[in-house]
Amino acid sequence: MRKIFLLLFITTINFAGEALKPTRISTPPTIDGKLEDAEWKNVLSISTFKTFSPDFGKDGSQKTVAYAGYDSENLYFAFRCYDTEPDKIKTSVNSRDNIRPDDWVCINLDSFFDQQSLYAFYINPNGIQTDSRYATGIEDFSADFVWYSAGQMLPDGYSIEISIPLKSIRYSDANPVTMSIFFERYVSRMIEHSSFPELDPKLGMAFLMQMTPLEYRDLEHYTLFELLPAFTYSNKYARNKNELTRTENKGDLSLTAKYGITSDLILDATYNPDFSQVESDAGQVDVNLRYSLFFAEKRPFFLEGSEIFNVAGLGTSEVDPLGTLVHTRTIVNPLTGLKLSGKLGTKNTLAALFSMDELPNDIDGKYASFPILRFKRTLSEDSYVGAIYTGRETKNNFNRVAAVDGIFRVTQSSTLEWNGIFSNTKYSGIDKAKDGSVLSLRYAMDSRDLYYDFSFKNISQDFFVETGYLTRNGALSLTGLVRPKLFPTSSFISRIDLEAFSAQLKDMPSEKWETFNHVSAQAFMFGSLSAKIKFIYATEIFEREKFNTGGFAVSFGGQFTRQLSSNITYRRMQSIYYSSSPYQGYSNRLTATMTLRPTQNIESYTSFVFSDFRRSANDELIYEYPIIRERLTYQVNKYLFFRGIAEYNKFKKQLLTDFLVSFTYVPGTVMHLGYGSLYNKTEWDEPQNRYLASDSFNEVQRGFFFKMSYLWRT
């Protein structure tokens, strides 16, 4: 124990070494990507970038210089990215949050210097942005912040300029303000990540512990106030016999306000919020499912600060039934919302969310209320302890969940995650509320050459979480994963990952054990391609019967040229037909995607999913389910794009079309105009007074929407 304590102490001292001191500048640089302003010649600069992927500790194949300056209102950064083959730099004119396949640079900023979370600001060579929040081992790309960037292609590479307003981030209410930073560059054709500071191979990807401190003096500490008024209009039609009749024609006004109690504690409130999506969810195979599909949250009000609700020890493996305690897509039709998030002192993080959800009928009252409260206390390094409460309350029923959780850094390269969760649920038909519980432990170690992960989870039969995502209760599981990483001297294979995984799960209702085991090998080759093969031995308990669910999977793909990337995965698995009388079968599943960018402004994204199921006893085909989707985007500039989507679902015999015009000046100041239709192969037969199958597509739904909002900030 004394040895572990000493190791933690030494690591903390190393992290908190002498801080970099960005240069204070008197005249703000013009953010045009050119690096011609005199201010950049005299600011702090860094050029000692080292790789951490595909391998650690090597000089970057391309020279990179990063710059840092600031004034009382903004943080300024710049990059000069040299390239010996500039014609191979991959870039695009794209909308926000769609540049990850490109070359890019990134500012990873821990604005509280607490090793718990960070902001990530990504920029491609054309100055197009992506941003995210990272916490509890999860990077959330749904976050959007107001900041400014520009890029310029040069004969020997490219240059980037960045301005981050202090009003857009949260930071400590102190002087000086200490943050920490991790400069990053990605070269897509080599799948090469390089950084300053250099990552220690013994610590693996634990970069929150290895960031370099930054010291800023005399920053402004704002009393932030924002208003976001929005107007939404929708006009919907649905088929009634042989005619489309209007089902909705309404306009809505909404107002969202943000108030900075301090520079690190923010209150958000909204009335009659617009939670509409501007693009339909991609189709998924939704037949023969044991549990409901997971759709990611896309509604802006719920996205900001959502990383704070991450709980340690959840979603620990591919067979973990409990993914999250807070999945806000369970709030379907909210009337109002209130949020509080930020820091109390240097070590305490607080987040609270309350929303009233309008119910579709009055069977259980008019509204469901969703109170959610989260607290975290920072310990040494990236360790913490926390607590969370989530609830869903209706007139006659409720689900209340309370939990404690934490992450402890045990050694330089290993962590222990844990949680204890308790639920109390009352639902229709049950006189007395039922209590449930979850206990989770996870130990993981990551270094250059080896990753391993062991977990334990016990979910009781009466545990429910209506605010989260739970696929199964009444399960006890033990899992273990070992992944050695090899670095051949071959000129075309840069890394090989071998993997062995085993999960043993006890199904409590049947008192039977099931198993899931796989071995796999993945090779990273030719700079930007990868191939993987995986063999699986598995069983599953359903309706108290044991079935075989093993098989194999192969995948291949990557960036073939600057214009073309593609990935394909094929799985052949033994499967279960889920019903009250289940039976053994087998299935094939093929998933393929292709992205083609003939110019920097045009992108074609094509996806194809195929799944089938056959009964093992007689090889009878039960179903085939193919979906093909095409999304074509023309990006006029970084603000405006036109997008068309067509999706054909052969199983449902449906054709979906969507058209969208979108303008985003900054997050919050947006305008969207959309039109969509749904067709199927049915037609109304008047003599029989019912719909019959048809050889042609007929329109069954049509919709038009318009949305406009404006962000006003003081």
PDB file of N, CA and C in Angstrom, residues 113-169:
ATOM      1  N   PHE A 113      -8.221  22.028 -14.727  1.00  0.00           N
ATOM      2  CA  PHE A 113      -6.979  21.429 -14.243  1.00  0.00           C
ATOM      3  C   PHE A 113      -7.259  20.409 -13.125  1.00  0.00           C
ATOM      4  N   ASP A 114      -8.302  19.582 -13.348  1.00  0.00           N
ATOM      5  CA  ASP A 114      -8.669  18.606 -12.316  1.00  0.00           C
ATOM      6  C   ASP A 114      -8.580  17.161 -12.804  1.00  0.00           C
ATOM      7  N   GLN A 115      -8.166  16.944 -14.066  1.00  0.00           N
ATOM      8  CA  GLN A 115      -7.969  15.612 -14.635  1.00  0.00           C
ATOM      9  C   GLN A 115      -9.259  14.793 -14.685  1.00  0.00           C
ATOM     10  N   GLN A 116     -10.408  15.469 -14.715  1.00  0.00           N
ATOM     11  CA  GLN A 116     -11.694  14.776 -14.745  1.00  0.00           C
ATOM     12  C   GLN A 116     -12.378  14.854 -16.108  1.00  0.00           C
ATOM     13  N   SER A 117     -12.168  15.935 -16.839  1.00  0.00           N
ATOM     14  CA  SER A 117     -12.846  16.110 -18.121  1.00  0.00           C
ATOM     15  C   SER A 117     -12.081  17.129 -18.948  1.00  0.00           C
ATOM     16  N   LEU A 118     -12.427  17.208 -20.227  1.00  0.00           N
ATOM     17  CA  LEU A 118     -11.784  18.199 -21.081  1.00  0.00           C
ATOM     18  C   LEU A 118     -12.702  18.597 -22.223  1.00  0.00           C
ATOM     19  N   TYR A 119     -12.413  19.768 -22.792  1.00  0.00           N
ATOM     20  CA  TYR A 119     -12.980  20.205 -24.059  1.00  0.00           C
ATOM     21  C   TYR A 119     -12.017  19.774 -25.165  1.00  0.00           C
ATOM     22  N   ALA A 120     -12.559  19.345 -26.298  1.00  0.00           N
ATOM     23  CA  ALA A 120     -11.724  19.029 -27.458  1.00  0.00           C
ATOM     24  C   ALA A 120     -12.207  19.859 -28.640  1.00  0.00           C
ATOM     25  N   PHE A 121     -11.286  20.606 -29.251  1.00  0.00           N
ATOM     26  CA  PHE A 121     -11.589  21.469 -30.388  1.00  0.00           C
ATOM     27  C   PHE A 121     -10.775  20.972 -31.589  1.00  0.00           C
ATOM     28  N   TYR A 122     -11.456  20.331 -32.544  1.00  0.00           N
ATOM     29  CA  TYR A 122     -10.814  19.770 -33.735  1.00  0.00           C
ATOM     30  C   TYR A 122     -11.002  20.729 -34.915  1.00  0.00           C
ATOM     31  N   ILE A 123      -9.967  20.842 -35.761  1.00  0.00           N
ATOM     32  CA  ILE A 123     -10.037  21.712 -36.930  1.00  0.00           C
ATOM     33  C   ILE A 123      -9.328  21.031 -38.092  1.00  0.00           C
ATOM     34  N   ASN A 124      -9.980  20.980 -39.265  1.00  0.00           N
ATOM     35  CA  ASN A 124      -9.316  20.406 -40.436  1.00  0.00           C
ATOM     36  C   ASN A 124      -8.586  21.504 -41.211  1.00  0.00           C
ATOM     37  N   PRO A 125      -7.822  21.173 -42.255  1.00  0.00           N
ATOM     38  CA  PRO A 125      -7.024  22.194 -42.951  1.00  0.00           C
ATOM     39  C   PRO A 125      -7.829  23.327 -43.569  1.00  0.00           C
ATOM     40  N   ASN A 126      -9.139  23.144 -43.744  1.00  0.00           N
ATOM     41  CA  ASN A 126      -9.986  24.227 -44.250  1.00  0.00           C
ATOM     42  C   ASN A 126     -10.621  25.044 -43.130  1.00  0.00           C
ATOM     43  N   GLY A 127     -10.285  24.735 -41.884  1.00  0.00           N
ATOM     44  CA  GLY A 127     -10.822  25.492 -40.764  1.00  0.00           C
ATOM     45  C   GLY A 127     -12.177  25.020 -40.282  1.00  0.00           C
ATOM     46  N   ILE A 128     -12.662  23.873 -40.772  1.00  0.00           N
ATOM     47  CA  ILE A 128     -13.964  23.343 -40.356  1.00  0.00           C
ATOM     48  C   ILE A 128     -13.819  22.693 -38.981  1.00  0.00           C
ATOM     49  N   GLN A 129     -14.859  22.832 -38.156  1.00  0.00           N
ATOM     50  CA  GLN A 129     -14.761  22.470 -36.746  1.00  0.00           C
ATOM     51  C   GLN A 129     -15.491  21.170 -36.402  1.00  0.00           C
ATOM     52  N   THR A 130     -14.963  20.512 -35.381  1.00  0.00           N
ATOM     53  CA  THR A 130     -15.664  19.493 -34.604  1.00  0.00           C
ATOM     54  C   THR A 130     -15.302  19.752 -33.151  1.00  0.00           C
ATOM     55  N   ASP A 131     -16.259  19.567 -32.244  1.00  0.00           N
ATOM     56  CA  ASP A 131     -15.943  19.737 -30.832  1.00  0.00           C
ATOM     57  C   ASP A 131     -16.594  18.638 -30.010  1.00  0.00           C
ATOM     58  N   SER A 132     -16.080  18.442 -28.807  1.00  0.00           N
ATOM     59  CA  SER A 132     -16.580  17.357 -27.965  1.00  0.00           C
ATOM     60  C   SER A 132     -16.264  17.655 -26.510  1.00  0.00           C
ATOM     61  N   ARG A 133     -16.866  16.840 -25.638  1.00  0.00           N
ATOM     62  CA  ARG A 133     -16.526  16.817 -24.218  1.00  0.00           C
ATOM     63  C   ARG A 133     -16.137  15.394 -23.862  1.00  0.00           C
ATOM     64  N   TYR A 134     -15.098  15.257 -23.039  1.00  0.00           N
ATOM     65  CA  TYR A 134     -14.606  13.946 -22.638  1.00  0.00           C
ATOM     66  C   TYR A 134     -14.653  13.850 -21.119  1.00  0.00           C
ATOM     67  N   ALA A 135     -15.256  12.761 -20.609  1.00  0.00           N
ATOM     68  CA  ALA A 135     -15.305  12.510 -19.168  1.00  0.00           C
ATOM     69  C   ALA A 135     -15.601  11.041 -18.945  1.00  0.00           C
ATOM     70  N   THR A 136     -15.072  10.482 -17.864  1.00  0.00           N
ATOM     71  CA  THR A 136     -15.323   9.099 -17.445  1.00  0.00           C
ATOM     72  C   THR A 136     -15.066   8.117 -18.583  1.00  0.00           C
ATOM     73  N   GLY A 137     -14.024   8.382 -19.380  1.00  0.00           N
ATOM     74  CA  GLY A 137     -13.647   7.465 -20.442  1.00  0.00           C
ATOM     75  C   GLY A 137     -14.514   7.519 -21.675  1.00  0.00           C
ATOM     76  N   ILE A 138     -15.421   8.506 -21.783  1.00  0.00           N
ATOM     77  CA  ILE A 138     -16.345   8.602 -22.913  1.00  0.00           C
ATOM     78  C   ILE A 138     -16.196   9.971 -23.563  1.00  0.00           C
ATOM     79  N   GLU A 139     -16.017   9.995 -24.888  1.00  0.00           N
ATOM     80  CA  GLU A 139     -15.969  11.259 -25.619  1.00  0.00           C
ATOM     81  C   GLU A 139     -17.316  11.494 -26.286  1.00  0.00           C
ATOM     82  N   ASP A 140     -17.933  12.629 -25.970  1.00  0.00           N
ATOM     83  CA  ASP A 140     -19.272  12.958 -26.445  1.00  0.00           C
ATOM     84  C   ASP A 140     -19.170  14.029 -27.527  1.00  0.00           C
ATOM     85  N   PHE A 141     -19.391  13.620 -28.786  1.00  0.00           N
ATOM     86  CA  PHE A 141     -19.278  14.546 -29.910  1.00  0.00           C
ATOM     87  C   PHE A 141     -20.569  15.324 -30.162  1.00  0.00           C
ATOM     88  N   SER A 142     -21.583  15.124 -29.342  1.00  0.00           N
ATOM     89  CA  SER A 142     -22.824  15.879 -29.527  1.00  0.00           C
ATOM     90  C   SER A 142     -22.718  17.294 -28.975  1.00  0.00           C
ATOM     91  N   ALA A 143     -21.688  17.583 -28.184  1.00  0.00           N
ATOM     92  CA  ALA A 143     -21.521  18.923 -27.620  1.00  0.00           C
ATOM     93  C   ALA A 143     -21.180  19.927 -28.718  1.00  0.00           C
ATOM     94  N   ASP A 144     -21.696  21.150 -28.588  1.00  0.00           N
ATOM     95  CA  ASP A 144     -21.405  22.230 -29.536  1.00  0.00           C
ATOM     96  C   ASP A 144     -21.095  23.502 -28.764  1.00  0.00           C
ATOM     97  N   PHE A 145     -20.008  24.178 -29.142  1.00  0.00           N
ATOM     98  CA  PHE A 145     -19.586  25.403 -28.472  1.00  0.00           C
ATOM     99  C   PHE A 145     -19.363  26.500 -29.508  1.00  0.00           C
ATOM    100  N   VAL A 146     -19.415  27.739 -29.049  1.00  0.00           N
ATOM    101  CA  VAL A 146     -19.168  28.881 -29.927  1.00  0.00           C
ATOM    102  C   VAL A 146     -17.682  29.220 -29.870  1.00  0.00           C
ATOM    103  N   TRP A 147     -16.987  29.011 -30.965  1.00  0.00           N
ATOM    104  CA  TRP A 147     -15.579  29.364 -31.095  1.00  0.00           C
ATOM    105  C   TRP A 147     -15.286  29.595 -32.571  1.00  0.00           C
ATOM    106  N   TYR A 148     -14.089  30.072 -32.884  1.00  0.00           N
ATOM    107  CA  TYR A 148     -13.808  30.523 -34.240  1.00  0.00           C
ATOM    108  C   TYR A 148     -12.493  29.917 -34.725  1.00  0.00           C
ATOM    109  N   SER A 149     -12.474  29.565 -36.009  1.00  0.00           N
ATOM    110  CA  SER A 149     -11.277  28.941 -36.575  1.00  0.00           C
ATOM    111  C   SER A 149     -11.214  29.222 -38.067  1.00  0.00           C
ATOM    112  N   ALA A 150     -10.015  29.122 -38.604  1.00  0.00           N
ATOM    113  CA  ALA A 150      -9.805  29.257 -40.047  1.00  0.00           C
ATOM    114  C   ALA A 150      -8.555  28.475 -40.409  1.00  0.00           C
ATOM    115  N   GLY A 151      -8.516  27.995 -41.653  1.00  0.00           N
ATOM    116  CA  GLY A 151      -7.367  27.240 -42.128  1.00  0.00           C
ATOM    117  C   GLY A 151      -6.978  27.661 -43.527  1.00  0.00           C
ATOM    118  N   GLN A 152      -5.743  27.350 -43.895  1.00  0.00           N
ATOM    119  CA  GLN A 152      -5.254  27.689 -45.230  1.00  0.00           C
ATOM    120  C   GLN A 152      -4.300  26.605 -45.703  1.00  0.00           C
ATOM    121  N   MET A 153      -4.539  26.102 -46.914  1.00  0.00           N
ATOM    122  CA  MET A 153      -3.614  25.161 -47.532  1.00  0.00           C
ATOM    123  C   MET A 153      -2.406  25.921 -48.063  1.00  0.00           C
ATOM    124  N   LEU A 154      -1.217  25.327 -47.874  1.00  0.00           N
ATOM    125  CA  LEU A 154       0.036  25.947 -48.287  1.00  0.00           C
ATOM    126  C   LEU A 154       0.828  24.974 -49.155  1.00  0.00           C
ATOM    127  N   PRO A 155       1.822  25.454 -49.898  1.00  0.00           N
ATOM    128  CA  PRO A 155       2.609  24.545 -50.751  1.00  0.00           C
ATOM    129  C   PRO A 155       3.321  23.448 -49.975  1.00  0.00           C
ATOM    130  N   ASP A 156       3.601  23.678 -48.696  1.00  0.00           N
ATOM    131  CA  ASP A 156       4.309  22.673 -47.900  1.00  0.00           C
ATOM    132  C   ASP A 156       3.503  22.247 -46.671  1.00  0.00           C
ATOM    133  N   GLY A 157       2.165  22.292 -46.757  1.00  0.00           N
ATOM    134  CA  GLY A 157       1.336  21.854 -45.638  1.00  0.00           C
ATOM    135  C   GLY A 157       0.111  22.720 -45.471  1.00  0.00           C
ATOM    136  N   TYR A 158      -0.185  23.087 -44.224  1.00  0.00           N
ATOM    137  CA  TYR A 158      -1.332  23.963 -43.966  1.00  0.00           C
ATOM    138  C   TYR A 158      -1.140  24.665 -42.629  1.00  0.00           C
ATOM    139  N   SER A 159      -1.930  25.728 -42.419  1.00  0.00           N
ATOM    140  CA  SER A 159      -1.877  26.480 -41.168  1.00  0.00           C
ATOM    141  C   SER A 159      -3.288  26.670 -40.633  1.00  0.00           C
ATOM    142  N   ILE A 160      -3.389  26.798 -39.307  1.00  0.00           N
ATOM    143  CA  ILE A 160      -4.669  26.889 -38.608  1.00  0.00           C
ATOM    144  C   ILE A 160      -4.591  28.007 -37.574  1.00  0.00           C
ATOM    145  N   GLU A 161      -5.677  28.786 -37.442  1.00  0.00           N
ATOM    146  CA  GLU A 161      -5.816  29.754 -36.359  1.00  0.00           C
ATOM    147  C   GLU A 161      -7.118  29.487 -35.609  1.00  0.00           C
ATOM    148  N   ILE A 162      -7.089  29.689 -34.281  1.00  0.00           N
ATOM    149  CA  ILE A 162      -8.225  29.351 -33.420  1.00  0.00           C
ATOM    150  C   ILE A 162      -8.401  30.449 -32.377  1.00  0.00           C
ATOM    151  N   SER A 163      -9.650  30.828 -32.144  1.00  0.00           N
ATOM    152  CA  SER A 163      -9.995  31.743 -31.059  1.00  0.00           C
ATOM    153  C   SER A 163     -11.123  31.111 -30.247  1.00  0.00           C
ATOM    154  N   ILE A 164     -10.898  30.936 -28.944  1.00  0.00           N
ATOM    155  CA  ILE A 164     -11.901  30.339 -28.055  1.00  0.00           C
ATOM    156  C   ILE A 164     -12.340  31.404 -27.052  1.00  0.00           C
ATOM    157  N   PRO A 165     -13.551  31.960 -27.195  1.00  0.00           N
ATOM    158  CA  PRO A 165     -14.022  32.952 -26.220  1.00  0.00           C
ATOM    159  C   PRO A 165     -14.159  32.326 -24.833  1.00  0.00           C
ATOM    160  N   LEU A 166     -13.742  33.051 -23.820  1.00  0.00           N
ATOM    161  CA  LEU A 166     -13.864  32.540 -22.456  1.00  0.00           C
ATOM    162  C   LEU A 166     -15.321  32.335 -22.062  1.00  0.00           C
ATOM    163  N   LYS A 167     -16.243  33.055 -22.708  1.00  0.00           N
ATOM    164  CA  LYS A 167     -17.665  32.868 -22.417  1.00  0.00           C
ATOM    165  C   LYS A 167     -18.160  31.487 -22.841  1.00  0.00           C
ATOM    166  N   SER A 168     -17.400  30.812 -23.700  1.00  0.00           N
ATOM    167  CA  SER A 168     -17.850  29.524 -24.232  1.00  0.00           C
ATOM    168  C   SER A 168     -17.389  28.334 -23.409  1.00  0.00           C
ATOM    169  N   ILE A 169     -16.489  28.559 -22.455  1.00  0.00           N
ATOM    170  CA  ILE A 169     -15.993  27.450 -21.641  1.00  0.00           C
ATOM    171  C   ILE A 169     -16.175  27.786 -20.166  1.00  0.00           C
TER     172      ILE A 169
END
